[in-house]
C-alpha cells in the first residue's frame, strides 16, 4: 500500500454546473494547468462557462461516465458536483485510472467501500469539503482545539456544542425559505430521523422538524432543528474522553416562522408515500422558483461552551453570515470556494492518499480557515 499520493497531473475535471458551482471553478482555473467542465451537453457546459466569465479558460464537454473514464489519466482530479448517489461510480473510475476525487458531500457507504482501493492506488478521496459539511467542520475543529488548550484534555468537564447552518432568503418571504438545492432532496432530509445528544442523553427524533426550537444569533431569532446523525462526529471531532457532552447537535437553521409556514408540507410528509412526496417536490419547485432577482443568505453558527469541575470554563463561537449577489449566490460561493481550496491542496500534493475530510485535523482547519479568509470569505470568531 502506497504512503504517498500519486503526483497531480495538473488536469481537473469539474463534473456538473448546477446551483453550487460558482467562483470556485474560477479559482480552480487559476491554479490548474487544464480544466474540463463536464455537463449534460457540450452546449450547456459552454453556456455555463460563459455565464461564469470563464469562456476559454476551461474546456466544455458532454458528460457520460464512459467519456469521462476514457479521458482520465493518472494524477487527474475529478470534482463531483453531482448528487451524492452518483459519487461512487465516479470514484470507481478514478480508482481505475489512478486519479484523485473531490466532492462536498458526506461520506456514503458506497464511497467508503472504495477507500482501501483508492489508497492503494495513491488516490486522494476528499469529501465533506463544502459549506455543511465543510466549513462547519473547520469551525468545530478550531473551537475544540482552542478549548483543549485552555481546559486540558485530562480535566473533567462538560460541554455544549451546537452547529447550525441554513440557506435562507435574504429578503424574507411568506414561505420563509428559498430552495438552494432540489426540493426532493430537502424533503428527503426531513423524512430522515435525526440523532443527537440533549441533556446528556442520546436522543432520536423520527421527524426532525418536530424538534424545532428558537435560536437567537446576535439578537435575531431563527428556528433550528437537528439533522442526520450527530453522534459519529463526537469521534470525528476528537473531543477529549474526559469531557462529557451535555448537548451535541449538528442541525439546520431556518427563518423565524418557517415551522408555521410549512404546516401543509409537514402534513403531507406525515401522510404521503414516495409517489405523493415526489409530486409534492415537483409542486414546490413550480410554486417557489428561484429567479434571477432573488438573493440568498447563508448563516452558519458553531458554538462551544466547556465547563470544568474545578470552575474553569471556555466558550467560543464562529459566525458566517453572507448574502448572495447578482453574480453569485452565497451558497455557491461557500460550497465552491471551499471545494476549490481542497482541489488546490490535492494539486500541491499536501493531502495524503485515501479518505480525507476538509477538516481532518485542527492544524489543517486553522490553515484552511486562514486561506479562506485571505480568499475573501467573511466570518468572525468570538471567545469569552
mmCIF file of C-alpha atoms in Angstrom:
data_model
loop_
_atom_site.group_PDB
_atom_site.id
_atom_site.type_symbol
_atom_site.label_atom_id
_atom_site.label_comp_id
_atom_site.label_asym_id
_atom_site.label_seq_id
_atom_site.Cartn_x
_atom_site.Cartn_y
_atom_site.Cartn_z
ATOM 1 C CA UNK A 1 0.000 0.000 0.000
ATOM 2 C CA UNK A 2 1.431 3.351 -1.027
ATOM 3 C CA UNK A 3 2.018 6.045 1.606
ATOM 4 C CA UNK A 4 2.153 8.935 -0.842
ATOM 5 C CA UNK A 5 -0.477 10.279 -3.174
ATOM 6 C CA UNK A 6 0.045 9.973 -6.910
ATOM 7 C CA UNK A 7 1.573 13.206 -8.189
ATOM 8 C CA UNK A 8 -1.108 15.512 -9.575
ATOM 9 C CA UNK A 9 -1.116 15.837 -13.344
ATOM 10 C CA UNK A 10 -2.435 19.408 -13.308
ATOM 11 C CA UNK A 11 -5.697 18.441 -15.047
ATOM 12 C CA UNK A 12 -9.023 18.963 -13.269
ATOM 13 C CA UNK A 13 -12.345 17.533 -14.447
ATOM 14 C CA UNK A 14 -15.227 19.524 -12.897
ATOM 15 C CA UNK A 15 -18.421 17.461 -13.240
ATOM 16 C CA UNK A 16 -21.684 19.416 -13.226
ATOM 17 C CA UNK A 17 -22.523 23.117 -13.239
ATOM 18 C CA UNK A 18 -25.599 23.343 -11.048
ATOM 19 C CA UNK A 19 -26.629 25.732 -8.268
ATOM 20 C CA UNK A 20 -23.499 25.142 -6.176
ATOM 21 C CA UNK A 21 -20.973 25.860 -8.931
ATOM 22 C CA UNK A 22 -19.707 29.402 -8.506
ATOM 23 C CA UNK A 23 -16.442 31.269 -8.252
ATOM 24 C CA UNK A 24 -14.733 28.112 -7.016
ATOM 25 C CA UNK A 25 -14.495 26.966 -10.615
ATOM 26 C CA UNK A 26 -12.680 30.190 -11.489
ATOM 27 C CA UNK A 27 -10.333 29.610 -8.550
ATOM 28 C CA UNK A 28 -9.540 26.149 -9.906
ATOM 29 C CA UNK A 29 -8.851 27.643 -13.339
ATOM 30 C CA UNK A 30 -6.307 29.917 -11.648
ATOM 31 C CA UNK A 31 -4.236 27.038 -10.242
ATOM 32 C CA UNK A 32 -4.759 24.081 -12.594
ATOM 33 C CA UNK A 33 -2.920 23.572 -15.873
ATOM 34 C CA UNK A 34 -6.064 22.331 -17.631
ATOM 35 C CA UNK A 35 -9.739 22.372 -16.614
ATOM 36 C CA UNK A 36 -12.561 20.482 -18.301
ATOM 37 C CA UNK A 37 -16.166 21.338 -17.395
ATOM 38 C CA UNK A 38 -18.394 18.333 -17.973
ATOM 39 C CA UNK A 39 -22.137 18.988 -18.205
ATOM 40 C CA UNK A 40 -25.178 17.258 -19.703
ATOM 41 C CA UNK A 41 -24.257 18.534 -23.142
ATOM 42 C CA UNK A 42 -21.251 20.377 -24.510
ATOM 43 C CA UNK A 43 -23.513 23.315 -25.379
ATOM 44 C CA UNK A 44 -24.791 23.601 -21.801
ATOM 45 C CA UNK A 45 -21.249 23.400 -20.486
ATOM 46 C CA UNK A 46 -20.231 26.198 -22.842
ATOM 47 C CA UNK A 47 -23.181 28.339 -21.694
ATOM 48 C CA UNK A 48 -22.245 27.769 -18.066
ATOM 49 C CA UNK A 49 -18.669 28.850 -18.739
ATOM 50 C CA UNK A 50 -19.933 31.957 -20.499
ATOM 51 C CA UNK A 51 -22.216 32.811 -17.561
ATOM 52 C CA UNK A 52 -19.295 32.428 -15.170
ATOM 53 C CA UNK A 53 -16.982 34.515 -17.349
ATOM 54 C CA UNK A 54 -14.732 31.516 -17.964
ATOM 55 C CA UNK A 55 -15.025 31.034 -21.720
ATOM 56 C CA UNK A 56 -11.627 29.982 -22.998
ATOM 57 C CA UNK A 57 -10.317 29.132 -19.534
ATOM 58 C CA UNK A 58 -11.969 25.693 -19.363
ATOM 59 C CA UNK A 59 -12.910 23.152 -21.991
ATOM 60 C CA UNK A 60 -16.665 22.339 -22.270
ATOM 61 C CA UNK A 61 -17.513 18.653 -22.596
ATOM 62 C CA UNK A 62 -20.612 16.445 -22.652
ATOM 63 C CA UNK A 63 -20.635 14.225 -19.594
ATOM 64 C CA UNK A 64 -21.126 10.496 -19.693
ATOM 65 C CA UNK A 65 -19.308 8.111 -17.400
ATOM 66 C CA UNK A 66 -17.647 6.247 -20.300
ATOM 67 C CA UNK A 67 -16.476 9.521 -21.865
ATOM 68 C CA UNK A 68 -15.025 10.731 -18.569
ATOM 69 C CA UNK A 69 -13.377 7.383 -17.874
ATOM 70 C CA UNK A 70 -11.715 7.414 -21.280
ATOM 71 C CA UNK A 71 -10.369 10.910 -20.637
ATOM 72 C CA UNK A 72 -8.853 10.218 -17.200
ATOM 73 C CA UNK A 73 -5.116 9.938 -16.668
ATOM 74 C CA UNK A 74 -3.107 9.158 -13.522
ATOM 75 C CA UNK A 75 -2.967 12.186 -11.223
ATOM 76 C CA UNK A 76 -6.005 13.925 -12.720
ATOM 77 C CA UNK A 77 -8.515 15.396 -10.261
ATOM 78 C CA UNK A 78 -12.249 14.722 -10.606
ATOM 79 C CA UNK A 79 -14.523 17.198 -8.815
ATOM 80 C CA UNK A 80 -18.084 15.924 -8.497
ATOM 81 C CA UNK A 81 -20.863 18.481 -8.249
ATOM 82 C CA UNK A 82 -23.407 15.745 -8.975
ATOM 83 C CA UNK A 83 -25.928 14.354 -6.450
ATOM 84 C CA UNK A 84 -24.372 12.157 -3.771
ATOM 85 C CA UNK A 85 -25.631 8.813 -5.213
ATOM 86 C CA UNK A 86 -23.556 9.480 -8.338
ATOM 87 C CA UNK A 87 -20.255 9.866 -6.479
ATOM 88 C CA UNK A 88 -19.452 6.168 -6.162
ATOM 89 C CA UNK A 89 -19.327 5.416 -9.930
ATOM 90 C CA UNK A 90 -17.122 8.468 -10.450
ATOM 91 C CA UNK A 91 -14.805 7.353 -7.668
ATOM 92 C CA UNK A 92 -14.597 3.882 -9.191
ATOM 93 C CA UNK A 93 -13.449 5.453 -12.461
ATOM 94 C CA UNK A 94 -10.848 7.456 -10.537
ATOM 95 C CA UNK A 95 -9.508 4.387 -8.741
ATOM 96 C CA UNK A 96 -9.218 2.516 -12.018
ATOM 97 C CA UNK A 97 -7.251 5.371 -13.571
ATOM 98 C CA UNK A 98 -5.165 6.442 -10.564
ATOM 99 C CA UNK A 99 -6.991 9.789 -10.454
ATOM 100 C CA UNK A 100 -7.990 11.816 -7.390
ATOM 101 C CA UNK A 101 -11.571 12.566 -6.340
ATOM 102 C CA UNK A 102 -13.189 15.505 -4.527
ATOM 103 C CA UNK A 103 -16.753 16.374 -3.519
ATOM 104 C CA UNK A 104 -18.605 18.413 -0.917
ATOM 105 C CA UNK A 105 -20.893 15.588 0.274
ATOM 106 C CA UNK A 106 -20.919 13.351 3.322
ATOM 107 C CA UNK A 107 -19.117 10.013 3.008
ATOM 108 C CA UNK A 108 -21.553 7.367 1.790
ATOM 109 C CA UNK A 109 -21.122 3.636 2.374
ATOM 110 C CA UNK A 110 -20.602 3.173 -1.365
ATOM 111 C CA UNK A 111 -17.725 5.657 -1.294
ATOM 112 C CA UNK A 112 -16.274 4.270 1.935
ATOM 113 C CA UNK A 113 -16.105 0.765 0.442
ATOM 114 C CA UNK A 114 -13.711 2.021 -2.227
ATOM 115 C CA UNK A 115 -11.310 3.836 0.084
ATOM 116 C CA UNK A 116 -8.880 0.894 0.537
ATOM 117 C CA UNK A 117 -8.535 0.502 -3.240
ATOM 118 C CA UNK A 118 -8.149 4.258 -3.659
ATOM 119 C CA UNK A 119 -5.441 4.369 -1.010
ATOM 120 C CA UNK A 120 -3.573 1.536 -2.690
ATOM 121 C CA UNK A 121 -3.810 3.410 -5.991
ATOM 122 C CA UNK A 122 -2.394 6.588 -4.424
ATOM 123 C CA UNK A 123 -5.659 8.447 -4.946
ATOM 124 C CA UNK A 124 -6.890 11.193 -2.611
ATOM 125 C CA UNK A 125 -10.609 10.895 -1.791
ATOM 126 C CA UNK A 126 -11.560 14.350 -0.498
ATOM 127 C CA UNK A 127 -15.073 14.602 0.959
ATOM 128 C CA UNK A 128 -17.139 16.907 3.199
ATOM 129 C CA UNK A 129 -15.403 19.879 1.628
ATOM 130 C CA UNK A 130 -18.141 22.454 1.123
ATOM 131 C CA UNK A 131 -20.253 24.536 3.480
ATOM 132 C CA UNK A 132 -22.163 21.986 5.550
ATOM 133 C CA UNK A 133 -20.356 19.646 5.618
ATOM 134 C CA UNK A 134 -17.116 21.549 5.217
ATOM 135 C CA UNK A 135 -16.729 24.981 6.768
ATOM 136 C CA UNK A 136 -18.803 23.820 9.748
ATOM 137 C CA UNK A 137 -16.179 21.123 10.416
ATOM 138 C CA UNK A 138 -13.375 23.684 10.160
ATOM 139 C CA UNK A 139 -15.117 25.898 12.715
ATOM 140 C CA UNK A 140 -15.752 22.999 15.108
ATOM 141 C CA UNK A 141 -12.170 21.715 14.981
ATOM 142 C CA UNK A 142 -10.825 25.221 15.591
ATOM 143 C CA UNK A 143 -13.094 25.809 18.598
ATOM 144 C CA UNK A 144 -12.312 22.425 20.123
ATOM 145 C CA UNK A 145 -8.555 22.957 19.739
ATOM 146 C CA UNK A 146 -8.812 26.345 21.468
ATOM 147 C CA UNK A 147 -10.863 24.878 24.314
ATOM 148 C CA UNK A 148 -8.436 21.973 24.757
ATOM 149 C CA UNK A 149 -5.553 24.408 25.152
ATOM 150 C CA UNK A 150 -7.495 26.296 27.811
ATOM 151 C CA UNK A 151 -9.130 23.419 29.742
ATOM 152 C CA UNK A 152 -6.784 20.484 29.086
ATOM 153 C CA UNK A 153 -7.583 17.021 27.777
ATOM 154 C CA UNK A 154 -7.434 15.258 31.141
ATOM 155 C CA UNK A 155 -9.551 17.649 33.179
ATOM 156 C CA UNK A 156 -13.125 16.512 33.791
ATOM 157 C CA UNK A 157 -15.541 18.881 32.058
ATOM 158 C CA UNK A 158 -18.951 19.088 30.442
ATOM 159 C CA UNK A 159 -19.664 20.814 27.164
ATOM 160 C CA UNK A 160 -22.325 22.037 24.795
ATOM 161 C CA UNK A 161 -21.532 22.046 21.073
ATOM 162 C CA UNK A 162 -24.104 23.217 18.551
ATOM 163 C CA UNK A 163 -23.619 23.663 14.819
ATOM 164 C CA UNK A 164 -26.468 25.117 12.767
ATOM 165 C CA UNK A 165 -26.394 26.021 9.083
ATOM 166 C CA UNK A 166 -29.026 27.185 6.644
ATOM 167 C CA UNK A 167 -29.564 28.675 3.229
ATOM 168 C CA UNK A 168 -32.413 31.171 3.562
ATOM 169 C CA UNK A 169 -33.871 34.052 1.530
ATOM 170 C CA UNK A 170 -32.023 37.339 2.048
ATOM 171 C CA UNK A 171 -35.415 39.079 1.951
ATOM 172 C CA UNK A 172 -37.896 37.006 3.987
ATOM 173 C CA UNK A 173 -40.882 35.689 2.031
ATOM 174 C CA UNK A 174 -44.185 34.141 3.096
ATOM 175 C CA UNK A 175 -42.794 30.619 2.577
ATOM 176 C CA UNK A 176 -39.827 31.517 4.816
ATOM 177 C CA UNK A 177 -37.488 29.593 2.524
ATOM 178 C CA UNK A 178 -35.554 29.683 -0.724
ATOM 179 C CA UNK A 179 -34.597 26.423 -2.430
ATOM 180 C CA UNK A 180 -30.824 26.306 -2.854
ATOM 181 C CA UNK A 181 -30.959 22.647 -3.837
ATOM 182 C CA UNK A 182 -33.593 20.332 -5.311
ATOM 183 C CA UNK A 183 -36.879 20.202 -3.338
ATOM 184 C CA UNK A 184 -36.759 16.398 -3.490
ATOM 185 C CA UNK A 185 -33.504 16.471 -1.531
ATOM 186 C CA UNK A 186 -34.907 18.905 1.032
ATOM 187 C CA UNK A 187 -37.958 16.708 1.614
ATOM 188 C CA UNK A 188 -35.834 13.573 1.755
ATOM 189 C CA UNK A 189 -33.696 15.071 4.510
ATOM 190 C CA UNK A 190 -36.809 15.972 6.509
ATOM 191 C CA UNK A 191 -38.013 12.351 6.254
ATOM 192 C CA UNK A 192 -34.755 11.015 7.743
ATOM 193 C CA UNK A 193 -34.519 10.533 11.524
ATOM 194 C CA UNK A 194 -32.094 12.717 13.456
ATOM 195 C CA UNK A 195 -29.889 11.549 16.344
ATOM 196 C CA UNK A 196 -28.188 13.936 18.742
ATOM 197 C CA UNK A 197 -27.347 14.487 22.410
ATOM 198 C CA UNK A 198 -29.611 16.549 24.650
ATOM 199 C CA UNK A 199 -29.472 16.836 28.445
ATOM 200 C CA UNK A 200 -26.612 14.340 28.384
ATOM 201 C CA UNK A 201 -28.659 11.600 26.677
ATOM 202 C CA UNK A 202 -28.624 10.297 23.125
ATOM 203 C CA UNK A 203 -31.923 11.259 21.532
ATOM 204 C CA UNK A 204 -33.553 10.215 18.263
ATOM 205 C CA UNK A 205 -36.421 12.048 16.603
ATOM 206 C CA UNK A 206 -38.176 10.401 13.655
ATOM 207 C CA UNK A 207 -39.427 13.713 12.271
ATOM 208 C CA UNK A 208 -36.659 16.291 12.686
ATOM 209 C CA UNK A 209 -38.944 19.304 12.312
ATOM 210 C CA UNK A 210 -40.810 18.228 15.461
ATOM 211 C CA UNK A 211 -37.665 19.122 17.449
ATOM 212 C CA UNK A 212 -37.583 22.692 16.077
ATOM 213 C CA UNK A 213 -36.770 25.397 18.600
ATOM 214 C CA UNK A 214 -35.839 29.115 18.588
ATOM 215 C CA UNK A 215 -32.166 30.047 18.317
ATOM 216 C CA UNK A 216 -31.056 33.659 18.780
ATOM 217 C CA UNK A 217 -27.945 34.893 16.964
ATOM 218 C CA UNK A 218 -26.848 38.440 17.742
ATOM 219 C CA UNK A 219 -30.409 39.461 18.565
ATOM 220 C CA UNK A 220 -32.022 37.808 15.512
ATOM 221 C CA UNK A 221 -34.315 34.847 16.158
ATOM 222 C CA UNK A 222 -34.100 31.812 13.882
ATOM 223 C CA UNK A 223 -35.598 28.328 14.066
ATOM 224 C CA UNK A 224 -33.288 25.307 14.240
ATOM 225 C CA UNK A 225 -33.721 21.547 14.249
ATOM 226 C CA UNK A 226 -31.361 18.525 14.361
ATOM 227 C CA UNK A 227 -30.282 16.979 11.081
ATOM 228 C CA UNK A 228 -28.957 13.486 10.279
ATOM 229 C CA UNK A 229 -26.842 11.664 12.884
ATOM 230 C CA UNK A 230 -24.696 13.960 15.021
ATOM 231 C CA UNK A 231 -23.263 11.233 17.259
ATOM 232 C CA UNK A 232 -20.458 9.934 14.960
ATOM 233 C CA UNK A 233 -18.964 13.431 14.934
ATOM 234 C CA UNK A 234 -18.052 13.084 18.613
ATOM 235 C CA UNK A 235 -15.216 10.834 17.440
ATOM 236 C CA UNK A 236 -14.574 12.666 14.173
ATOM 237 C CA UNK A 237 -14.077 15.938 16.060
ATOM 238 C CA UNK A 238 -11.634 14.330 18.517
ATOM 239 C CA UNK A 239 -13.246 15.586 21.710
ATOM 240 C CA UNK A 240 -11.368 14.511 24.871
ATOM 241 C CA UNK A 241 -12.673 11.394 26.630
ATOM 242 C CA UNK A 242 -12.625 13.257 29.954
ATOM 243 C CA UNK A 243 -15.214 15.718 28.670
ATOM 244 C CA UNK A 244 -18.902 14.811 28.930
ATOM 245 C CA UNK A 245 -21.356 16.063 26.296
ATOM 246 C CA UNK A 246 -24.435 17.744 27.705
ATOM 247 C CA UNK A 247 -25.529 18.936 24.264
ATOM 248 C CA UNK A 248 -24.106 17.888 20.919
ATOM 249 C CA UNK A 249 -26.176 18.663 17.864
ATOM 250 C CA UNK A 250 -25.486 19.437 14.227
ATOM 251 C CA UNK A 251 -28.575 20.834 12.596
ATOM 252 C CA UNK A 252 -30.365 23.088 10.162
ATOM 253 C CA UNK A 253 -31.230 26.778 10.522
ATOM 254 C CA UNK A 254 -34.362 28.408 9.130
ATOM 255 C CA UNK A 255 -36.043 31.802 9.306
ATOM 256 C CA UNK A 256 -38.335 32.509 12.234
ATOM 257 C CA UNK A 257 -41.834 31.419 11.220
ATOM 258 C CA UNK A 258 -40.652 28.569 8.957
ATOM 259 C CA UNK A 259 -42.331 25.871 11.043
ATOM 260 C CA UNK A 260 -45.720 27.548 10.740
ATOM 261 C CA UNK A 261 -45.307 28.371 7.050
ATOM 262 C CA UNK A 262 -44.574 24.724 6.235
ATOM 263 C CA UNK A 263 -47.596 23.206 8.037
ATOM 264 C CA UNK A 264 -49.077 21.820 4.817
ATOM 265 C CA UNK A 265 -45.732 20.357 3.735
ATOM 266 C CA UNK A 266 -45.293 18.563 7.061
ATOM 267 C CA UNK A 267 -48.820 17.165 6.889
ATOM 268 C CA UNK A 268 -48.014 15.636 3.510
ATOM 269 C CA UNK A 269 -44.681 14.275 4.752
ATOM 270 C CA UNK A 270 -46.523 12.504 7.576
ATOM 271 C CA UNK A 271 -49.209 11.016 5.339
ATOM 272 C CA UNK A 272 -47.647 10.711 1.901
ATOM 273 C CA UNK A 273 -45.912 7.796 0.231
ATOM 274 C CA UNK A 274 -42.922 8.152 -2.100
ATOM 275 C CA UNK A 275 -45.100 8.913 -5.111
ATOM 276 C CA UNK A 276 -47.102 11.637 -3.363
ATOM 277 C CA UNK A 277 -43.974 13.212 -1.921
ATOM 278 C CA UNK A 278 -42.352 13.158 -5.343
ATOM 279 C CA UNK A 279 -45.377 15.056 -6.639
ATOM 280 C CA UNK A 280 -45.061 17.478 -3.706
ATOM 281 C CA UNK A 281 -41.435 18.147 -4.611
ATOM 282 C CA UNK A 282 -42.427 18.980 -8.178
ATOM 283 C CA UNK A 283 -45.220 21.247 -6.922
ATOM 284 C CA UNK A 284 -42.861 23.111 -4.588
ATOM 285 C CA UNK A 285 -40.327 23.593 -7.375
ATOM 286 C CA UNK A 286 -43.029 25.152 -9.551
ATOM 287 C CA UNK A 287 -44.650 27.192 -6.770
ATOM 288 C CA UNK A 288 -41.411 28.608 -5.357
ATOM 289 C CA UNK A 289 -38.968 29.055 -8.239
ATOM 290 C CA UNK A 290 -35.645 30.783 -7.822
ATOM 291 C CA UNK A 291 -35.454 33.813 -10.099
ATOM 292 C CA UNK A 292 -32.542 35.957 -11.249
ATOM 293 C CA UNK A 293 -33.609 38.733 -8.891
ATOM 294 C CA UNK A 294 -33.658 36.519 -5.773
ATOM 295 C CA UNK A 295 -30.817 36.818 -3.312
ATOM 296 C CA UNK A 296 -29.955 34.104 -0.869
ATOM 297 C CA UNK A 297 -28.352 34.284 2.552
ATOM 298 C CA UNK A 298 -26.209 31.678 4.270
ATOM 299 C CA UNK A 299 -25.985 31.603 8.061
ATOM 300 C CA UNK A 300 -23.619 29.167 9.787
ATOM 301 C CA UNK A 301 -23.125 29.423 13.538
ATOM 302 C CA UNK A 302 -20.993 26.958 15.512
ATOM 303 C CA UNK A 303 -20.766 27.379 19.279
ATOM 304 C CA UNK A 304 -18.849 25.548 22.020
ATOM 305 C CA UNK A 305 -19.142 26.017 25.787
ATOM 306 C CA UNK A 306 -16.948 23.986 28.153
ATOM 307 C CA UNK A 307 -17.282 23.971 31.934
ATOM 308 C CA UNK A 308 -14.690 22.225 34.105
ATOM 309 C CA UNK A 309 -15.443 20.712 37.508
ATOM 310 C CA UNK A 310 -12.825 22.955 39.080
ATOM 311 C CA UNK A 311 -14.620 26.053 37.838
ATOM 312 C CA UNK A 312 -12.555 26.640 34.711
ATOM 313 C CA UNK A 313 -14.549 27.462 31.617
ATOM 314 C CA UNK A 314 -14.226 28.482 27.994
ATOM 315 C CA UNK A 315 -16.649 29.481 25.273
ATOM 316 C CA UNK A 316 -16.322 30.370 21.628
ATOM 317 C CA UNK A 317 -18.437 30.934 18.553
ATOM 318 C CA UNK A 318 -17.832 31.176 14.825
ATOM 319 C CA UNK A 319 -20.404 33.007 12.716
ATOM 320 C CA UNK A 320 -20.602 33.152 8.937
ATOM 321 C CA UNK A 321 -23.430 35.316 7.593
ATOM 322 C CA UNK A 322 -23.273 36.061 3.856
ATOM 323 C CA UNK A 323 -25.715 37.367 1.258
ATOM 324 C CA UNK A 324 -25.612 36.446 -2.381
ATOM 325 C CA UNK A 325 -25.031 38.949 -5.164
ATOM 326 C CA UNK A 326 -26.211 39.334 -8.741
ATOM 327 C CA UNK A 327 -23.078 37.466 -9.825
ATOM 328 C CA UNK A 328 -23.087 34.583 -7.372
ATOM 329 C CA UNK A 329 -25.285 33.078 -4.677
ATOM 330 C CA UNK A 330 -23.917 32.871 -1.159
ATOM 331 C CA UNK A 331 -24.436 29.108 -1.221
ATOM 332 C CA UNK A 332 -22.435 28.663 -4.431
ATOM 333 C CA UNK A 333 -19.648 30.830 -3.074
ATOM 334 C CA UNK A 334 -19.335 28.921 0.195
ATOM 335 C CA UNK A 335 -19.524 25.451 -1.350
ATOM 336 C CA UNK A 336 -17.427 26.002 -4.453
ATOM 337 C CA UNK A 337 -14.690 28.134 -2.877
ATOM 338 C CA UNK A 338 -14.122 25.598 -0.102
ATOM 339 C CA UNK A 339 -14.046 22.766 -2.615
ATOM 340 C CA UNK A 340 -11.613 24.730 -4.791
ATOM 341 C CA UNK A 341 -9.326 25.139 -1.778
ATOM 342 C CA UNK A 342 -9.338 21.370 -1.325
ATOM 343 C CA UNK A 343 -8.538 20.850 -5.004
ATOM 344 C CA UNK A 344 -5.636 23.261 -4.674
ATOM 345 C CA UNK A 345 -4.192 21.105 -1.912
ATOM 346 C CA UNK A 346 -4.601 17.956 -3.997
ATOM 347 C CA UNK A 347 -2.728 19.694 -6.790
ATOM 348 C CA UNK A 348 0.108 20.792 -4.481
ATOM 349 C CA UNK A 349 0.480 17.281 -3.053
ATOM 350 C CA UNK A 350 -0.214 18.218 0.569
ATOM 351 C CA UNK A 351 -3.045 15.714 1.114
ATOM 352 C CA UNK A 352 -2.355 12.016 1.758
ATOM 353 C CA UNK A 353 -3.910 9.196 -0.283
ATOM 354 C CA UNK A 354 -7.182 7.681 0.906
ATOM 355 C CA UNK A 355 -10.073 9.316 2.692
ATOM 356 C CA UNK A 356 -9.621 12.986 3.616
ATOM 357 C CA UNK A 357 -12.286 15.246 5.040
ATOM 358 C CA UNK A 358 -11.872 19.002 4.787
ATOM 359 C CA UNK A 359 -11.119 19.247 8.497
ATOM 360 C CA UNK A 360 -9.051 16.164 9.188
ATOM 361 C CA UNK A 361 -7.009 17.838 11.923
ATOM 362 C CA UNK A 362 -7.092 21.019 13.978
ATOM 363 C CA UNK A 363 -3.904 22.404 12.350
ATOM 364 C CA UNK A 364 -5.345 21.820 8.876
ATOM 365 C CA UNK A 365 -8.569 23.520 9.955
ATOM 366 C CA UNK A 366 -6.695 26.600 11.130
ATOM 367 C CA UNK A 367 -4.672 26.672 7.904
ATOM 368 C CA UNK A 368 -7.725 26.346 5.697
ATOM 369 C CA UNK A 369 -9.669 28.974 7.635
ATOM 370 C CA UNK A 370 -6.740 31.361 7.204
ATOM 371 C CA UNK A 371 -6.681 30.615 3.472
ATOM 372 C CA UNK A 372 -10.439 31.045 3.083
ATOM 373 C CA UNK A 373 -10.215 34.390 4.878
ATOM 374 C CA UNK A 374 -7.411 35.514 2.563
ATOM 375 C CA UNK A 375 -9.589 34.448 -0.361
ATOM 376 C CA UNK A 376 -12.289 36.848 0.850
ATOM 377 C CA UNK A 377 -14.584 34.520 2.810
ATOM 378 C CA UNK A 378 -16.024 36.593 5.653
ATOM 379 C CA UNK A 379 -16.636 35.053 9.088
ATOM 380 C CA UNK A 380 -15.979 36.004 12.675
ATOM 381 C CA UNK A 381 -14.714 34.323 15.842
ATOM 382 C CA UNK A 382 -15.816 35.385 19.311
ATOM 383 C CA UNK A 383 -14.436 33.894 22.522
ATOM 384 C CA UNK A 384 -15.147 34.591 26.134
#
